[in-house]
Amino acid sequence: MWKQLLSKIPRKSSKSDASSGSLRGHGGGNGVPRGDGNQIQRTSSGNVLPSRATTVKRTASAIFPSSVVTSIEPLLTFKDVPAAEKQNLFLSKLSLCSVIFDFSDPNKNSEKEMKRQALVDLIDYVDSGTSKFTEPIISSSCKMFAANLFRAFPPNTRTSTSSGETEEEEPMFDPAWPHLQLVYDLLLKFIESSSFDAKIGKKYVDHSFIVKLLDLFDSEDPRERDCLKTILHRIYGKFMVHRPFIRKSVSNVFYRFVFETDKHNGIAELLEVFGSVISGFALPLKEEHKIFLTKALLPLHKPKTLGVYLQQLTYCVTQFVEKEPKLANVVIKGLLKYWPITSSQKEVMFLSELEEVLEATNMVDLQDCVVPLFQRISLCVTNLHFQVAERALFLWNNDHVVSLVSQNRQAIMPLIFPALERNIQCHWNQAVLNLTQNVKKMLSEMDPELFSACERRHEEDEEKREATEETRRMVWERLETIASFQSVTGNTPVLVRPTITPSITAVLS
């Protein structure tokens, strides 16, 4: 009966009493099972301490004000204490939640349940928005978030037997997620709360906090990355003063991924956050934002794992083009620079992104790159991999692309026509042949006179090519005939008669 009464009222005690009992479980008060008399013997670093009293004293003195933490029982609920004590109870619960457990260890389940219940109480209290957060509460909360979330990930020892650009490995789930999820929920509600003053919070959600938060995006647990995505977006919206630093830090993450590690689990999530950030850029675009496009986003087309984040990357790139169409020239030149030569799968991805970029621009903004662009497209049209050729020919199913071709047909049709003819003569895939015939018919209807001129030009080029091939064949036959009359013994070199050398040289050149 005495224990039940104590669990219902705030318990004031001296420091010595608190050191011996402030973290004792009261099962009757909160439905939390009692421990084994030696509860929560871990610091935030996970080290086991020799006694329970030492644990409380070290946690209180190292992170939280000991006079506040030890003045109230952390397992009480907020509705069981008067309003004047709620903030002290909040700090006491934060102290309890700063203890870290090893979830690979099946022991200490009662202590883990205490921490889980304390996190749930904190979430409900923050969600209610009943009081304004003071600076000690903001400071202590950020320290609790750091103690639970900021950690080094184990090295990735898994090996992938496949080198596919779109294939993802099976996700690995963190065994500590039951607690981590509650900490992330609390952090999100804490940032979103109207009681949270950004002017005070920026001192604790500082550059160091943001960098460590970004490091967590490399987590192999997709649930954690999804939580981080939402939290980063809220921090970007809440702290205007930190926005340039966040953009710079994310750029550094991209740089390390592209040019150093070639391995990162959270690129898609970071790009998803920046898709909404880019859509909010004011016009005209700052030079800093254009540099972000050219130096950070476009090089992301280089890694072989492009397919994992292609959708988010394409959205970010097209957002830039829609805001400032002149950037289409920069984007297309970047795509041509990183165009895959040996990967047909990536080539199909590039063609898909290219179509979306072309839809967001007009021919005036493409004048500088129209020739190299359609030279690349013509090579794709004749690609022996049927998916690449098919995807390139599908560009003519897009009305906007057809309009762009029509506006600059004098430059484009002479580049595309030879590729179409080569397909009709040589390509093995029937679907590609059918699409080629359709595109050829479309070009002939677009400008019959220009089409006829391209046809005549192609016939002349073919005649010249055949004549050149015949001349080359005759030269090699002559060389073989001359060589057959020379007696070759040992290391005797073969000499060509001087009288015929000039003509052979001229033909070969």
Short mmCIF file of C-alpha atoms in Angstrom, two decimals:
data_model
loop_
_atom_site.label_atom_id
_atom_site.label_comp_id
_atom_site.label_asym_id
_atom_site.label_seq_id
_atom_site.Cartn_x
_atom_site.Cartn_y
_atom_site.Cartn_z
CA MET A 1 0.00 0.00 0.00
CA TRP A 2 2.85 2.36 0.85
CA LYS A 3 4.45 1.83 -2.56
CA GLN A 4 1.17 2.48 -4.37
CA LEU A 5 0.71 5.77 -2.55
CA LEU A 6 4.25 6.86 -3.38
CA SER A 7 3.66 6.17 -7.06
CA LYS A 8 0.65 8.51 -7.11
CA ILE A 9 2.27 11.66 -5.68
CA PRO A 10 5.39 13.72 -6.43
CA ARG A 11 8.18 12.54 -4.22
CA LYS A 12 10.65 15.16 -2.92
CA SER A 13 13.84 13.81 -1.50
CA SER A 14 17.37 14.76 -0.68
CA LYS A 15 20.21 14.05 -3.07
CA SER A 16 21.23 11.00 -1.09
CA ASP A 17 17.73 9.54 -1.16
CA ALA A 18 17.40 10.26 -4.87
CA SER A 19 20.71 8.62 -5.59
CA SER A 20 19.46 5.41 -4.07
CA GLY A 21 15.93 5.42 -5.42
CA SER A 22 15.10 7.92 -8.15
CA LEU A 23 15.14 5.30 -10.89
CA ARG A 24 13.31 2.57 -8.93
CA GLY A 25 10.42 1.03 -10.90
CA HIS A 26 6.89 1.42 -9.52
CA GLY A 27 4.80 -1.13 -11.31
CA GLY A 28 1.52 -0.03 -9.73
CA GLY A 29 1.82 3.57 -10.92
CA ASN A 30 2.57 3.09 -14.63
CA GLY A 31 2.03 -0.53 -15.48
CA VAL A 32 5.83 -0.90 -15.78
CA PRO A 33 7.29 -4.09 -14.33
CA ARG A 34 9.81 -3.68 -11.56
CA GLY A 35 13.41 -4.47 -12.13
CA ASP A 36 15.68 -6.82 -10.31
CA GLY A 37 17.01 -4.27 -7.84
CA ASN A 38 19.88 -3.23 -10.12
CA GLN A 39 18.08 -1.23 -12.80
CA ILE A 40 19.51 0.86 -15.64
CA GLN A 41 23.20 0.41 -15.03
CA ARG A 42 24.40 1.91 -18.33
CA THR A 43 25.64 5.28 -19.28
CA SER A 44 24.93 6.85 -22.66
CA SER A 45 28.05 5.18 -23.98
CA GLY A 46 26.71 1.77 -23.06
CA ASN A 47 29.25 0.91 -20.29
CA VAL A 48 27.98 -1.13 -17.36
CA LEU A 49 28.50 0.65 -14.02
CA PRO A 50 29.12 -1.05 -10.71
CA SER A 51 26.11 0.27 -8.81
CA ARG A 52 22.72 1.85 -9.35
CA ALA A 53 23.46 4.90 -7.22
CA THR A 54 26.56 5.68 -9.29
CA THR A 55 24.50 5.49 -12.48
CA VAL A 56 22.01 8.09 -11.34
CA LYS A 57 24.63 10.47 -10.06
CA ARG A 58 26.79 10.28 -13.20
CA THR A 59 23.86 10.72 -15.58
CA ALA A 60 22.53 13.67 -13.64
CA SER A 61 25.82 15.48 -13.28
CA ALA A 62 27.08 14.81 -16.78
CA ILE A 63 24.01 15.79 -18.81
CA PHE A 64 21.24 17.22 -16.66
CA PRO A 65 21.12 19.52 -13.59
CA SER A 66 21.31 17.08 -10.67
CA SER A 67 19.15 19.28 -8.45
CA VAL A 68 16.32 19.03 -10.97
CA VAL A 69 16.72 15.43 -12.05
CA THR A 70 16.78 13.99 -8.57
CA SER A 71 13.92 16.11 -7.27
CA ILE A 72 11.09 14.09 -8.80
CA GLU A 73 10.34 10.46 -9.66
CA PRO A 74 10.72 10.02 -13.47
CA LEU A 75 8.13 7.22 -13.70
CA LEU A 76 5.25 9.46 -12.67
CA THR A 77 2.87 10.60 -15.40
CA PHE A 78 2.44 14.27 -16.20
CA LYS A 79 -1.19 14.25 -15.08
CA ASP A 80 -0.14 13.11 -11.61
CA VAL A 81 2.02 16.16 -10.85
CA PRO A 82 1.07 19.83 -10.48
CA ALA A 83 1.79 22.24 -13.33
CA ALA A 84 4.75 23.74 -11.48
CA GLU A 85 6.49 20.36 -11.44
CA LYS A 86 5.84 19.32 -15.05
CA GLN A 87 9.06 20.78 -16.41
CA ASN A 88 11.09 19.09 -13.67
CA LEU A 89 9.36 15.81 -14.51
CA PHE A 90 10.14 16.42 -18.19
CA LEU A 91 13.85 16.78 -17.38
CA SER A 92 13.75 13.73 -15.15
CA LYS A 93 12.25 11.62 -17.91
CA LEU A 94 14.84 12.93 -20.36
CA SER A 95 17.54 11.77 -17.96
CA LEU A 96 15.97 8.31 -17.81
CA CYS A 97 15.73 8.15 -21.63
CA SER A 98 19.41 9.01 -22.05
CA VAL A 99 20.44 5.56 -20.86
CA ILE A 100 21.44 3.37 -23.82
CA PHE A 101 20.80 -0.38 -23.96
CA ASP A 102 22.32 -3.15 -25.99
CA PHE A 103 19.36 -4.69 -27.81
CA SER A 104 21.38 -7.72 -28.81
CA ASP A 105 21.37 -8.55 -25.09
CA PRO A 106 18.07 -10.19 -24.07
CA ASN A 107 18.48 -9.07 -20.45
CA LYS A 108 17.23 -5.89 -18.75
CA ASN A 109 13.81 -6.05 -20.39
CA SER A 110 12.20 -4.25 -17.45
CA GLU A 111 14.58 -1.30 -17.78
CA LYS A 112 13.95 -1.13 -21.53
CA GLU A 113 10.21 -1.06 -20.88
CA MET A 114 10.68 1.81 -18.40
CA LYS A 115 12.52 3.81 -21.01
CA ARG A 116 9.90 3.05 -23.65
CA GLN A 117 7.11 4.21 -21.35
CA ALA A 118 9.04 7.38 -20.49
CA LEU A 119 9.47 8.16 -24.21
CA VAL A 120 5.75 7.64 -24.80
CA ASP A 121 4.96 10.03 -21.94
CA LEU A 122 7.33 12.65 -23.36
CA ILE A 123 5.75 12.36 -26.84
CA ASP A 124 2.24 12.80 -25.42
CA TYR A 125 3.33 15.80 -23.37
CA VAL A 126 5.05 17.54 -26.31
CA ASP A 127 2.10 16.74 -28.57
CA SER A 128 -0.31 18.36 -26.12
CA GLY A 129 1.51 21.73 -26.41
CA THR A 130 0.52 22.74 -22.88
CA SER A 131 3.66 24.68 -21.96
CA LYS A 132 6.47 26.63 -23.57
CA PHE A 133 9.86 24.96 -23.68
CA THR A 134 12.51 26.75 -21.67
CA GLU A 135 16.16 26.81 -22.65
CA PRO A 136 17.13 24.07 -20.11
CA ILE A 137 14.46 21.80 -21.60
CA ILE A 138 15.63 22.49 -25.18
CA SER A 139 19.25 21.92 -24.22
CA SER A 140 18.52 18.71 -22.30
CA SER A 141 16.26 17.40 -25.07
CA CYS A 142 18.95 17.89 -27.72
CA LYS A 143 21.44 16.09 -25.50
CA MET A 144 19.04 13.19 -25.10
CA PHE A 145 18.49 13.03 -28.88
CA ALA A 146 22.24 13.05 -29.43
CA ALA A 147 22.82 10.30 -26.86
CA ASN A 148 20.29 7.98 -28.50
CA LEU A 149 20.62 8.76 -32.21
CA PHE A 150 24.18 9.82 -32.98
CA ARG A 151 26.16 6.63 -33.28
CA ALA A 152 28.67 4.95 -35.57
CA PHE A 153 27.25 2.31 -37.89
CA PRO A 154 28.97 -1.06 -38.10
CA PRO A 155 30.94 -1.64 -41.32
CA ASN A 156 28.96 -3.09 -44.20
CA THR A 157 30.28 -6.63 -44.51
CA ARG A 158 27.71 -7.78 -47.04
CA THR A 159 28.87 -8.49 -50.57
CA SER A 160 26.68 -8.16 -53.61
CA THR A 161 27.10 -10.73 -56.35
CA SER A 162 25.24 -8.51 -58.81
CA SER A 163 26.42 -5.28 -60.38
CA GLY A 164 23.00 -4.14 -61.60
CA GLU A 165 22.43 -0.41 -61.56
CA THR A 166 18.93 -0.66 -60.10
CA GLU A 167 19.30 -3.62 -57.79
CA GLU A 168 19.14 -2.89 -54.07
CA GLU A 169 20.42 -5.16 -51.35
CA GLU A 170 18.03 -6.59 -48.81
CA PRO A 171 17.55 -3.97 -46.06
CA MET A 172 18.93 -4.58 -42.59
CA PHE A 173 16.76 -3.61 -39.64
CA ASP A 174 18.19 -2.15 -36.44
CA PRO A 175 17.23 -4.24 -33.37
CA ALA A 176 17.05 -1.02 -31.32
CA TRP A 177 14.32 0.39 -33.58
CA PRO A 178 11.51 0.11 -30.93
CA HIS A 179 13.31 2.82 -28.95
CA LEU A 180 14.82 4.69 -31.89
CA GLN A 181 11.40 5.14 -33.49
CA LEU A 182 10.05 6.76 -30.33
CA VAL A 183 13.09 9.05 -30.12
CA TYR A 184 12.58 10.10 -33.76
CA ASP A 185 8.88 10.71 -33.14
CA LEU A 186 9.75 12.85 -30.13
CA LEU A 187 12.36 14.81 -32.11
CA LEU A 188 9.88 15.46 -34.93
CA LYS A 189 7.12 16.62 -32.60
CA PHE A 190 9.66 18.68 -30.64
CA ILE A 191 10.80 20.53 -33.78
CA GLU A 192 7.23 21.01 -35.03
CA SER A 193 5.86 22.18 -31.67
CA SER A 194 4.68 25.78 -31.45
CA SER A 195 6.26 25.83 -27.98
CA PHE A 196 9.71 25.41 -29.51
CA ASP A 197 11.44 28.79 -29.97
CA ALA A 198 13.74 28.64 -33.00
CA LYS A 199 15.79 31.58 -31.71
CA ILE A 200 16.76 29.56 -28.66
CA GLY A 201 16.81 26.21 -30.43
CA LYS A 202 19.36 27.27 -33.05
CA LYS A 203 22.03 27.29 -30.33
CA TYR A 204 21.49 23.58 -29.70
CA VAL A 205 20.30 22.39 -33.12
CA ASP A 206 23.59 23.77 -34.41
CA HIS A 207 25.98 22.89 -37.23
CA SER A 208 27.44 19.96 -35.32
CA PHE A 209 23.97 18.56 -34.64
CA ILE A 210 23.00 18.90 -38.31
CA VAL A 211 26.16 17.21 -39.61
CA LYS A 212 25.68 14.26 -37.26
CA LEU A 213 22.02 14.06 -38.30
CA LEU A 214 23.06 13.92 -41.96
CA ASP A 215 25.53 11.14 -41.16
CA LEU A 216 22.57 9.03 -40.02
CA PHE A 217 21.20 8.99 -43.58
CA ASP A 218 23.73 6.25 -44.29
CA SER A 219 21.73 3.90 -42.05
CA GLU A 220 20.87 0.58 -43.63
CA ASP A 221 17.43 0.63 -41.97
CA PRO A 222 14.94 2.20 -44.44
CA ARG A 223 12.59 3.08 -41.57
CA GLU A 224 15.24 5.26 -39.99
CA ARG A 225 16.03 7.02 -43.29
CA ASP A 226 12.33 7.75 -43.79
CA CYS A 227 12.12 9.40 -40.35
CA LEU A 228 15.30 11.39 -41.01
CA LYS A 229 13.89 12.64 -44.30
CA THR A 230 10.90 14.23 -42.57
CA ILE A 231 12.96 15.64 -39.70
CA LEU A 232 15.55 17.23 -42.01
CA HIS A 233 12.77 18.89 -43.99
CA ARG A 234 11.26 20.32 -40.78
CA ILE A 235 14.63 21.58 -39.57
CA TYR A 236 15.25 23.25 -42.94
CA GLY A 237 11.89 24.98 -42.69
CA LYS A 238 12.22 25.95 -39.02
CA PHE A 239 15.77 27.33 -38.99
CA MET A 240 16.28 29.78 -41.84
CA VAL A 241 19.72 30.66 -40.49
CA HIS A 242 20.91 27.07 -41.05
CA ARG A 243 19.64 26.68 -44.64
CA PRO A 244 22.91 27.60 -46.44
CA PHE A 245 24.84 25.26 -44.15
CA ILE A 246 22.41 22.40 -44.77
CA ARG A 247 22.73 22.84 -48.56
CA LYS A 248 26.51 22.90 -48.29
CA SER A 249 26.60 19.84 -46.04
CA VAL A 250 24.32 17.84 -48.34
CA SER A 251 26.55 18.82 -51.26
CA ASN A 252 29.52 17.42 -49.36
CA VAL A 253 27.63 14.15 -48.84
CA PHE A 254 27.07 13.94 -52.61
CA TYR A 255 30.72 14.75 -53.34
CA ARG A 256 31.97 11.97 -51.06
CA PHE A 257 29.53 9.51 -52.58
CA VAL A 258 30.42 10.29 -56.22
CA PHE A 259 34.15 10.84 -56.00
CA GLU A 260 35.26 8.79 -52.97
CA THR A 261 33.10 6.07 -51.42
CA ASP A 262 30.66 5.13 -54.23
CA LYS A 263 28.48 3.79 -51.40
CA HIS A 264 25.69 5.56 -49.50
CA ASN A 265 22.28 4.33 -48.41
CA GLY A 266 20.43 7.63 -48.18
CA ILE A 267 20.99 9.44 -51.48
CA ALA A 268 17.37 8.93 -52.59
CA GLU A 269 16.01 10.33 -49.31
CA LEU A 270 18.31 13.38 -49.42
CA LEU A 271 17.27 14.09 -53.01
CA GLU A 272 13.62 13.76 -52.05
CA VAL A 273 14.07 16.43 -49.38
CA PHE A 274 15.88 18.69 -51.84
CA GLY A 275 13.18 18.23 -54.45
CA SER A 276 10.84 20.27 -52.27
CA VAL A 277 13.67 22.66 -51.30
CA ILE A 278 14.45 23.41 -54.96
CA SER A 279 10.78 23.98 -55.74
CA GLY A 280 10.83 26.76 -53.13
CA PHE A 281 13.82 28.63 -54.58
CA ALA A 282 13.03 32.24 -55.44
CA LEU A 283 13.56 33.64 -58.91
CA PRO A 284 15.96 34.61 -60.34
CA LEU A 285 18.02 31.70 -59.09
CA LYS A 286 21.09 32.56 -57.06
CA GLU A 287 24.48 31.60 -58.41
CA GLU A 288 24.90 29.30 -55.40
CA HIS A 289 21.90 27.26 -56.52
CA LYS A 290 23.20 26.94 -60.08
CA ILE A 291 26.53 25.72 -58.72
CA PHE A 292 24.64 23.13 -56.67
CA LEU A 293 23.06 21.89 -59.90
CA THR A 294 26.30 21.62 -61.88
CA LYS A 295 28.67 20.48 -59.13
CA ALA A 296 26.45 18.30 -56.92
CA LEU A 297 23.40 17.07 -58.85
CA LEU A 298 24.72 16.39 -62.36
CA PRO A 299 27.72 14.28 -61.18
CA LEU A 300 25.21 11.98 -59.44
CA HIS A 301 24.58 10.51 -62.91
CA LYS A 302 28.03 8.93 -62.76
CA PRO A 303 27.67 6.12 -60.13
CA LYS A 304 26.55 2.70 -61.28
CA THR A 305 23.75 2.67 -58.66
CA LEU A 306 21.95 5.52 -60.44
CA GLY A 307 18.74 3.50 -60.72
CA VAL A 308 18.25 3.54 -56.95
CA TYR A 309 17.68 7.31 -56.88
CA LEU A 310 17.00 8.18 -60.54
CA GLN A 311 13.39 9.24 -59.95
CA GLN A 312 14.32 11.72 -57.20
CA LEU A 313 17.33 13.03 -59.16
CA THR A 314 15.25 13.58 -62.29
CA TYR A 315 12.68 15.53 -60.28
CA CYS A 316 15.37 17.81 -58.81
CA VAL A 317 16.93 18.45 -62.24
CA THR A 318 13.61 19.20 -63.95
CA GLN A 319 12.70 21.59 -61.12
CA PHE A 320 15.74 23.67 -62.03
CA VAL A 321 14.83 23.63 -65.74
CA GLU A 322 11.22 24.61 -65.06
CA LYS A 323 12.32 27.53 -62.91
CA GLU A 324 14.93 28.74 -65.39
CA PRO A 325 14.61 27.16 -68.88
CA LYS A 326 18.04 28.44 -69.93
CA LEU A 327 19.53 25.83 -67.59
CA ALA A 328 18.35 23.11 -69.99
CA ASN A 329 21.51 23.71 -71.99
CA VAL A 330 23.64 23.12 -68.87
CA VAL A 331 21.69 20.01 -67.91
CA ILE A 332 21.88 18.40 -71.37
CA LYS A 333 25.61 19.06 -71.64
CA GLY A 334 25.99 17.44 -68.22
CA LEU A 335 24.02 14.39 -69.34
CA LEU A 336 26.16 14.10 -72.46
CA LYS A 337 29.31 14.38 -70.35
CA TYR A 338 28.30 11.47 -68.10
CA TRP A 339 26.54 9.47 -70.82
CA PRO A 340 27.14 5.73 -70.23
CA ILE A 341 29.04 3.96 -73.00
CA THR A 342 29.13 0.38 -71.75
CA SER A 343 25.90 0.17 -69.74
CA SER A 344 22.73 -0.24 -71.79
CA GLN A 345 20.60 -0.19 -68.66
CA LYS A 346 21.88 3.24 -67.64
CA GLU A 347 21.54 4.46 -71.22
CA VAL A 348 17.80 3.75 -71.10
CA MET A 349 17.62 5.75 -67.85
CA PHE A 350 19.43 8.69 -69.41
CA LEU A 351 17.01 8.70 -72.35
CA SER A 352 14.04 8.75 -69.97
CA GLU A 353 15.47 11.68 -68.03
CA LEU A 354 16.39 13.45 -71.26
CA GLU A 355 12.77 13.29 -72.41
CA GLU A 356 11.57 14.91 -69.18
CA VAL A 357 14.15 17.68 -69.53
CA LEU A 358 13.14 18.32 -73.15
CA GLU A 359 9.49 18.56 -72.10
CA ALA A 360 10.37 21.44 -69.77
CA THR A 361 12.24 23.56 -72.33
CA ASN A 362 12.03 25.07 -75.80
CA MET A 363 14.31 25.04 -78.83
CA VAL A 364 15.63 28.56 -78.22
CA ASP A 365 17.32 27.32 -75.04
CA LEU A 366 18.80 24.29 -76.83
CA GLN A 367 20.60 26.01 -79.70
CA ASP A 368 24.07 25.48 -78.26
CA CYS A 369 23.67 21.74 -77.74
CA VAL A 370 21.21 20.58 -80.40
CA VAL A 371 23.88 19.05 -82.68
CA PRO A 372 25.77 16.98 -80.04
CA LEU A 373 22.43 16.02 -78.47
CA PHE A 374 20.96 14.52 -81.63
CA GLN A 375 24.28 12.97 -82.59
CA ARG A 376 24.02 11.02 -79.36
CA ILE A 377 20.36 10.19 -80.01
CA SER A 378 21.21 8.90 -83.50
CA LEU A 379 23.82 6.58 -81.97
CA CYS A 380 21.18 5.32 -79.55
CA VAL A 381 18.74 4.73 -82.43
CA THR A 382 21.22 2.33 -84.08
CA ASN A 383 22.20 0.61 -80.82
CA LEU A 384 22.14 -3.17 -81.17
CA HIS A 385 20.58 -3.44 -77.71
CA PHE A 386 16.91 -3.29 -78.65
CA GLN A 387 15.81 -1.53 -75.42
CA VAL A 388 18.14 1.40 -76.05
CA ALA A 389 17.10 1.74 -79.70
CA GLU A 390 13.43 1.37 -78.79
CA ARG A 391 13.65 4.02 -76.01
CA ALA A 392 15.40 6.46 -78.35
CA LEU A 393 12.73 6.00 -81.02
CA PHE A 394 9.99 6.48 -78.42
CA LEU A 395 11.11 10.11 -78.14
CA TRP A 396 9.11 10.77 -81.32
CA ASN A 397 5.94 9.69 -79.51
CA ASN A 398 6.25 12.84 -77.40
CA ASP A 399 4.47 15.76 -79.06
CA HIS A 400 6.74 18.34 -77.43
CA VAL A 401 9.88 16.57 -78.67
CA VAL A 402 8.39 16.35 -82.17
CA SER A 403 7.70 20.07 -81.99
CA LEU A 404 11.32 20.74 -81.00
CA VAL A 405 12.56 18.61 -83.90
CA SER A 406 10.24 20.39 -86.30
CA GLN A 407 11.47 23.82 -85.22
CA ASN A 408 15.09 22.89 -85.90
CA ARG A 409 14.64 20.20 -88.55
CA GLN A 410 17.31 21.70 -90.83
CA ALA A 411 19.98 20.65 -88.33
CA ILE A 412 18.32 17.55 -86.83
CA MET A 413 16.99 15.64 -89.86
CA PRO A 414 20.42 15.19 -91.56
CA LEU A 415 21.68 13.68 -88.29
CA ILE A 416 18.78 11.28 -87.74
CA PHE A 417 18.06 10.12 -91.31
CA PRO A 418 21.25 8.00 -91.77
CA ALA A 419 20.56 6.25 -88.46
CA LEU A 420 17.04 5.38 -89.57
CA GLU A 421 18.29 3.98 -92.89
CA ARG A 422 20.96 1.94 -91.15
CA ASN A 423 18.31 0.45 -88.84
CA ILE A 424 16.10 -0.53 -91.76
CA GLN A 425 19.00 -2.29 -93.45
CA CYS A 426 20.74 -3.90 -90.50
CA HIS A 427 18.78 -4.02 -87.22
CA TRP A 428 17.71 -7.44 -86.00
CA ASN A 429 14.72 -6.51 -83.78
CA GLN A 430 11.29 -6.32 -85.42
CA ALA A 431 9.88 -3.83 -82.90
CA VAL A 432 12.77 -1.48 -83.57
CA LEU A 433 12.23 -1.86 -87.33
CA ASN A 434 8.55 -0.96 -86.98
CA LEU A 435 9.32 2.12 -84.87
CA THR A 436 12.00 3.16 -87.34
CA GLN A 437 9.51 3.04 -90.20
CA ASN A 438 7.06 5.16 -88.19
CA VAL A 439 9.67 7.82 -87.39
CA LYS A 440 10.85 7.88 -91.00
CA LYS A 441 7.28 8.41 -92.19
CA MET A 442 6.81 11.19 -89.63
CA LEU A 443 9.93 13.01 -90.86
CA SER A 444 8.87 12.68 -94.49
CA GLU A 445 5.54 14.29 -93.69
CA MET A 446 7.15 17.01 -91.59
CA ASP A 447 9.19 18.42 -94.50
CA PRO A 448 9.04 16.38 -97.75
CA GLU A 449 11.57 18.57 -99.55
CA LEU A 450 14.16 18.38 -96.78
CA PHE A 451 13.51 14.64 -96.42
CA SER A 452 14.19 14.10 -100.11
CA ALA A 453 17.39 16.14 -99.86
CA CYS A 454 18.52 14.00 -96.90
CA GLU A 455 17.69 10.88 -98.87
CA ARG A 456 19.78 12.01 -101.86
CA ARG A 457 22.62 13.02 -99.57
CA HIS A 458 22.52 9.63 -97.89
CA GLU A 459 22.64 7.84 -101.27
CA GLU A 460 25.66 9.90 -102.31
CA ASP A 461 27.38 9.17 -99.01
CA GLU A 462 26.69 5.48 -99.43
CA GLU A 463 28.16 5.50 -102.94
CA LYS A 464 31.28 7.25 -101.66
CA ARG A 465 31.55 4.78 -98.80
CA GLU A 466 31.24 1.81 -101.14
CA ALA A 467 33.87 3.32 -103.49
CA THR A 468 36.21 3.87 -100.57
CA GLU A 469 35.69 0.30 -99.37
CA GLU A 470 36.40 -1.04 -102.88
CA THR A 471 39.59 1.03 -103.18
CA ARG A 472 40.75 -0.18 -99.75
CA ARG A 473 40.07 -3.79 -100.77
CA MET A 474 42.09 -3.40 -103.97
CA VAL A 475 45.02 -1.86 -102.12
CA TRP A 476 45.16 -4.76 -99.68
CA GLU A 477 45.01 -7.26 -102.57
CA ARG A 478 47.95 -5.46 -104.25
CA LEU A 479 49.93 -5.55 -101.01
CA GLU A 480 49.26 -9.25 -100.60
CA THR A 481 50.34 -9.91 -104.22
CA ILE A 482 53.61 -8.00 -103.75
CA ALA A 483 54.29 -9.80 -100.50
CA SER A 484 53.75 -13.18 -102.15
CA PHE A 485 56.68 -12.55 -104.57
CA GLN A 486 59.10 -11.74 -101.78
CA SER A 487 61.09 -14.58 -100.30
CA VAL A 488 60.85 -14.35 -96.55
CA THR A 489 63.46 -16.23 -94.52
CA GLY A 490 64.14 -15.72 -90.88
CA ASN A 491 63.84 -12.06 -89.94
CA THR A 492 64.02 -10.71 -93.51
CA PRO A 493 61.73 -7.65 -93.80
CA VAL A 494 59.21 -7.33 -96.59
CA LEU A 495 59.98 -4.36 -98.87
CA VAL A 496 57.48 -2.65 -101.12
CA ARG A 497 58.72 -1.39 -104.49
CA PRO A 498 59.32 2.38 -104.40
CA THR A 499 57.43 2.93 -107.66
CA ILE A 500 54.07 2.00 -106.20
CA THR A 501 54.55 3.31 -102.63
CA PRO A 502 53.29 6.88 -103.28
CA SER A 503 50.02 5.74 -104.86
CA ILE A 504 49.34 3.25 -102.07
CA THR A 505 50.03 5.88 -99.43
CA ALA A 506 47.75 8.36 -101.14
CA VAL A 507 44.91 5.84 -101.33
CA LEU A 508 45.26 4.78 -97.70
CA SER A 509 45.24 8.37 -96.50
#
